[in-house]
Coordinates of C-alpha atoms in Angstrom, one line a residue:
X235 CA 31.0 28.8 -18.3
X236 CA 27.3 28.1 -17.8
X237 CA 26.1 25.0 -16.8
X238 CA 24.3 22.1 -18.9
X239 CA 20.8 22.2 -17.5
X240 CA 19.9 19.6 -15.9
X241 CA 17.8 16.4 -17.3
X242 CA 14.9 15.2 -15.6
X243 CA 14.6 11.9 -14.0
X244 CA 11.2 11.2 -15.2
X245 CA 10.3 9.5 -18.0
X246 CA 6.5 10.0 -18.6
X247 CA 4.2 12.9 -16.8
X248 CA 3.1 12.8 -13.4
X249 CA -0.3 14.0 -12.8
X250 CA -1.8 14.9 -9.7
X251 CA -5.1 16.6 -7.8
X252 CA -5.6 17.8 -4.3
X253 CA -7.0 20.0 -2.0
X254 CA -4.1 22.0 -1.2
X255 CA -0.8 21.7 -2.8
X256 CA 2.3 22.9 -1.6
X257 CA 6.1 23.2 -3.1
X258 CA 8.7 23.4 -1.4
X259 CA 11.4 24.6 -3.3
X260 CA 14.7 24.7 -0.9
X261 CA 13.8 20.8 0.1
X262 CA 12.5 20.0 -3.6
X263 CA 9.4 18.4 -2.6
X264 CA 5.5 18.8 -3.1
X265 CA 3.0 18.0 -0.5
X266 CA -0.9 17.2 -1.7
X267 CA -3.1 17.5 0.7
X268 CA -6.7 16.6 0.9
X269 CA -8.1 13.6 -1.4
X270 CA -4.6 13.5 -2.7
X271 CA -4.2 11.3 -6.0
X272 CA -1.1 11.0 -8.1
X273 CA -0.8 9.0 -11.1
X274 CA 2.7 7.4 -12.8
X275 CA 2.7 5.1 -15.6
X276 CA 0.1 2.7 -14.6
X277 CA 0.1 3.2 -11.2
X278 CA -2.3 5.7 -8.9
X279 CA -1.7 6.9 -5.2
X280 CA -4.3 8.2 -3.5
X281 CA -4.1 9.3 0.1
X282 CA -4.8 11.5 2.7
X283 CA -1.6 13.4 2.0
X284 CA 1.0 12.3 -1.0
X285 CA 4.7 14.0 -0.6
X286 CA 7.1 13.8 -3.7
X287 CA 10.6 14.2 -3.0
X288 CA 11.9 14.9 -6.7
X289 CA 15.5 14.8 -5.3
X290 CA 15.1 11.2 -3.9
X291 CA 12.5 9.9 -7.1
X292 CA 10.2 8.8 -4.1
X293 CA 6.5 9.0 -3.6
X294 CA 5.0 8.7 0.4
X295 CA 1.5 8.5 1.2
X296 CA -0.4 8.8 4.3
X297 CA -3.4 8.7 6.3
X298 CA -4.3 11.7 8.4
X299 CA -6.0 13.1 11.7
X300 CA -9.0 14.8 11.3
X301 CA -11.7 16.0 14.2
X302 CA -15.4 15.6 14.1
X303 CA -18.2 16.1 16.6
X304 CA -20.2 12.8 16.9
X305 CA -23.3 12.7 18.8
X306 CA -23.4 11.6 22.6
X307 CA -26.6 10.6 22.5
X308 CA -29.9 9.4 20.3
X309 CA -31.5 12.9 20.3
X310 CA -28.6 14.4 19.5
X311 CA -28.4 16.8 22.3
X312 CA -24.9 16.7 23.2
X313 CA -21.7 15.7 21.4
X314 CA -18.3 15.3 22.0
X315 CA -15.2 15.8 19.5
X316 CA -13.4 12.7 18.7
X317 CA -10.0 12.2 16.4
X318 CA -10.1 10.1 13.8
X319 CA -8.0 8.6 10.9
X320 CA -9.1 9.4 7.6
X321 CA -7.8 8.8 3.9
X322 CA -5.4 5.8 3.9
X323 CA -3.0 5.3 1.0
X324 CA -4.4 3.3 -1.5
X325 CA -2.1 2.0 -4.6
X326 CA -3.4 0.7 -8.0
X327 CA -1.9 -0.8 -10.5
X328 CA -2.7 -2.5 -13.5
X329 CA -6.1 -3.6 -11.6
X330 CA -4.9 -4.9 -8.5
X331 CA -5.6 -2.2 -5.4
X332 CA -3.5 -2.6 -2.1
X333 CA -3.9 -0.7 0.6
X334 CA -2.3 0.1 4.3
X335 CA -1.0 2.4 6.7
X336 CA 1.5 3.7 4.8
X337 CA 3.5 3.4 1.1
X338 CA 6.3 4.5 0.0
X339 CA 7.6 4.1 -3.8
X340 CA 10.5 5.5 -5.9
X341 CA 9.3 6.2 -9.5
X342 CA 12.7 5.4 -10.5
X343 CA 13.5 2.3 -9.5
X344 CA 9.3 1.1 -9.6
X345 CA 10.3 0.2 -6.1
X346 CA 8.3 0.2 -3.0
X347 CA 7.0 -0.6 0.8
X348 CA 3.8 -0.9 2.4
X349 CA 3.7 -0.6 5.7
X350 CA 0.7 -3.0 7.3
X351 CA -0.6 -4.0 4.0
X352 CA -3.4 -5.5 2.6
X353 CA -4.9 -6.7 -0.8
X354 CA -7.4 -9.1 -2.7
X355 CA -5.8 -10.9 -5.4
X356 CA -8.4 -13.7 -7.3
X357 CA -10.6 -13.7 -4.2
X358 CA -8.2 -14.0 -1.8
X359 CA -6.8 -11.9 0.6
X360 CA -3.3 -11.3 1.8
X361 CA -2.2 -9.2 4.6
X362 CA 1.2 -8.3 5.9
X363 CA 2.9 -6.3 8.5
X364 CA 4.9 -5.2 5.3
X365 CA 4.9 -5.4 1.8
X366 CA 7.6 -4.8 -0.6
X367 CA 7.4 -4.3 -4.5
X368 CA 11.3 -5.7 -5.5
X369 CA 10.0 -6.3 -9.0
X370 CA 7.4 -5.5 -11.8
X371 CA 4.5 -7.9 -10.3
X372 CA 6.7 -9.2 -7.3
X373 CA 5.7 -8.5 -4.2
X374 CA 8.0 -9.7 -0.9
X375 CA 5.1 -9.8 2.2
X376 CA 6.6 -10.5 5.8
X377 CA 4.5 -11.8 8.6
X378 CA 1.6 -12.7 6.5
X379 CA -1.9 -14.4 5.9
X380 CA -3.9 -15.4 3.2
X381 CA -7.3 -16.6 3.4
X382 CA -10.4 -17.4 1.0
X383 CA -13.0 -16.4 3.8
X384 CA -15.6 -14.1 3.8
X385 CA -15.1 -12.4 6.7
X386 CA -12.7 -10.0 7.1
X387 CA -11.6 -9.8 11.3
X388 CA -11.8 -13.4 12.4
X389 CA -11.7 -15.5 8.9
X390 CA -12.9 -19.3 9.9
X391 CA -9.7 -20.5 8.0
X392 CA -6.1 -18.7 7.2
X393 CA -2.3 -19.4 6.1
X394 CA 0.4 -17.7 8.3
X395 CA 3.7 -17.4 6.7
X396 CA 7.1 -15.5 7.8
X397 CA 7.9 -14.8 4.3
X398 CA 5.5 -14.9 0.7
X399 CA 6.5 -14.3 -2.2
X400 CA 3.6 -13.0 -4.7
X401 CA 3.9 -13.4 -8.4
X402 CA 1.0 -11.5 -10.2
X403 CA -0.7 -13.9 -12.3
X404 CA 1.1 -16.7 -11.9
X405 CA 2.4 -18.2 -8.3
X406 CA 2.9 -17.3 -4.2
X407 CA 5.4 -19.2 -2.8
X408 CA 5.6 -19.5 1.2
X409 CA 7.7 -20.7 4.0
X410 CA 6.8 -21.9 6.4
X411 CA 3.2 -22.2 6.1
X412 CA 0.7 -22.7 9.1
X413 CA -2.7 -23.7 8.6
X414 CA -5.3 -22.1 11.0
X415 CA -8.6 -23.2 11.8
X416 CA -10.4 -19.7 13.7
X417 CA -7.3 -19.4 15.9
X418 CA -5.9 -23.2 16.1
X419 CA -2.7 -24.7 14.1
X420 CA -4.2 -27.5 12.6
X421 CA -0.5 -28.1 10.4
X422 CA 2.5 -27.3 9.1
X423 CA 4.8 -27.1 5.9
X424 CA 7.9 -26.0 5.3
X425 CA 7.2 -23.8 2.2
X426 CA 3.6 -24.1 -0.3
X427 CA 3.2 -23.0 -4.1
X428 CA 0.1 -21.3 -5.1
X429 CA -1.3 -20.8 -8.0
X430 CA -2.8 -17.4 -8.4
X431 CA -3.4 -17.1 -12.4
X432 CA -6.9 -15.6 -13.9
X433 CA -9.6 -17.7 -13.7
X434 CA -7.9 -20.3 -11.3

């Protein structure tokens, strides 16, 4: 009796570019390499290398090592070869563009994680030490910060928060919340409701 074939768990095309792309047929997975950008639905990965591991519906993307000779000195007479991290993963969706050391997402579930994220949502900026997608236009972020600041290393002013919930266009909750001026606590709250709507 011959088998039924079997029916795909993708419900739209994937489309992808790289470099150098290789399939690995025993492990069902494809590896883009190189300027690597893969695009579901409305969402686009673009990394140093993207790996799609059909049997497991989920999308990784990473940064890279690369050498390069930099110059020792101003006349460029000597130089030494130093190692260097080159084309973190960067996700966008529907607008909004989050980037960090490394994602992972199953096109399946529209699940995902973000290892040491970061992203600028109506002029702010949030970072975490990770950030998951549970939800179209949920995000859970632990360890985080927020601030409005300018600068992007030592902000005059941030939030700290063990847990943040981020609701696309429409509200972050947090709890606790700490208020820092450059590196002081200046207060404290058990949770805080932003707003985070267009044009707020």
């Amino acid at each position: 009796m011959q088998k039924p074939p079997r029916q795909s768990d993708i419900d739209t095309t994937i489309s992808y570019e790289a470099k150098d792309i290789i399939n690995l047929i025993k492990e069902k997975k494809s590896v883009f390499i190189g300027d690597a950008v893969v695009k579901y639905k409305d969402i686009t990965l673009q990394a140093a290398r993207i790996t799609i591991d059909w049997d497991n519906h989920l999308m990784t993307a990473e940064s890279m090592q690369d050498t390069v000779w930099t110059k020792k000195d101003s006349i460029g007479t000597d130089s030494v070869m130093t190692v260097k991290t080159i084309g973190a993963p960067v996700l966008i969706e529907s607008g909004s563009k989050m980037t960090g050391a490394k994602m992972l997402y199953n096109y399946k579930s529209e699940k995902g994680l973000v290892i040491r994220g970061r992203t600028e949502l109506e002029g702010g900026r949030y970072v975490g030490r990770q950030i998951k997608r549970v939800g179209k236009n949920v995000f859970n972020i632990s360890n985080s910060s927020f601030t409005t600041c300018d600068l992007d290393s030592n902000p005059h002013f941030h939030f700290e928060a063990r847990r943040l919930k981020m609701i696309t266009n429409d509200k972050v909750i947090a709890k606790p919340v700490v208020f820092y001026i450059g590196h002081i606590p200046v207060a404290a709250l058990p949770f805080a409701v932003f707003p985070n709507k267009t044009g707020r």
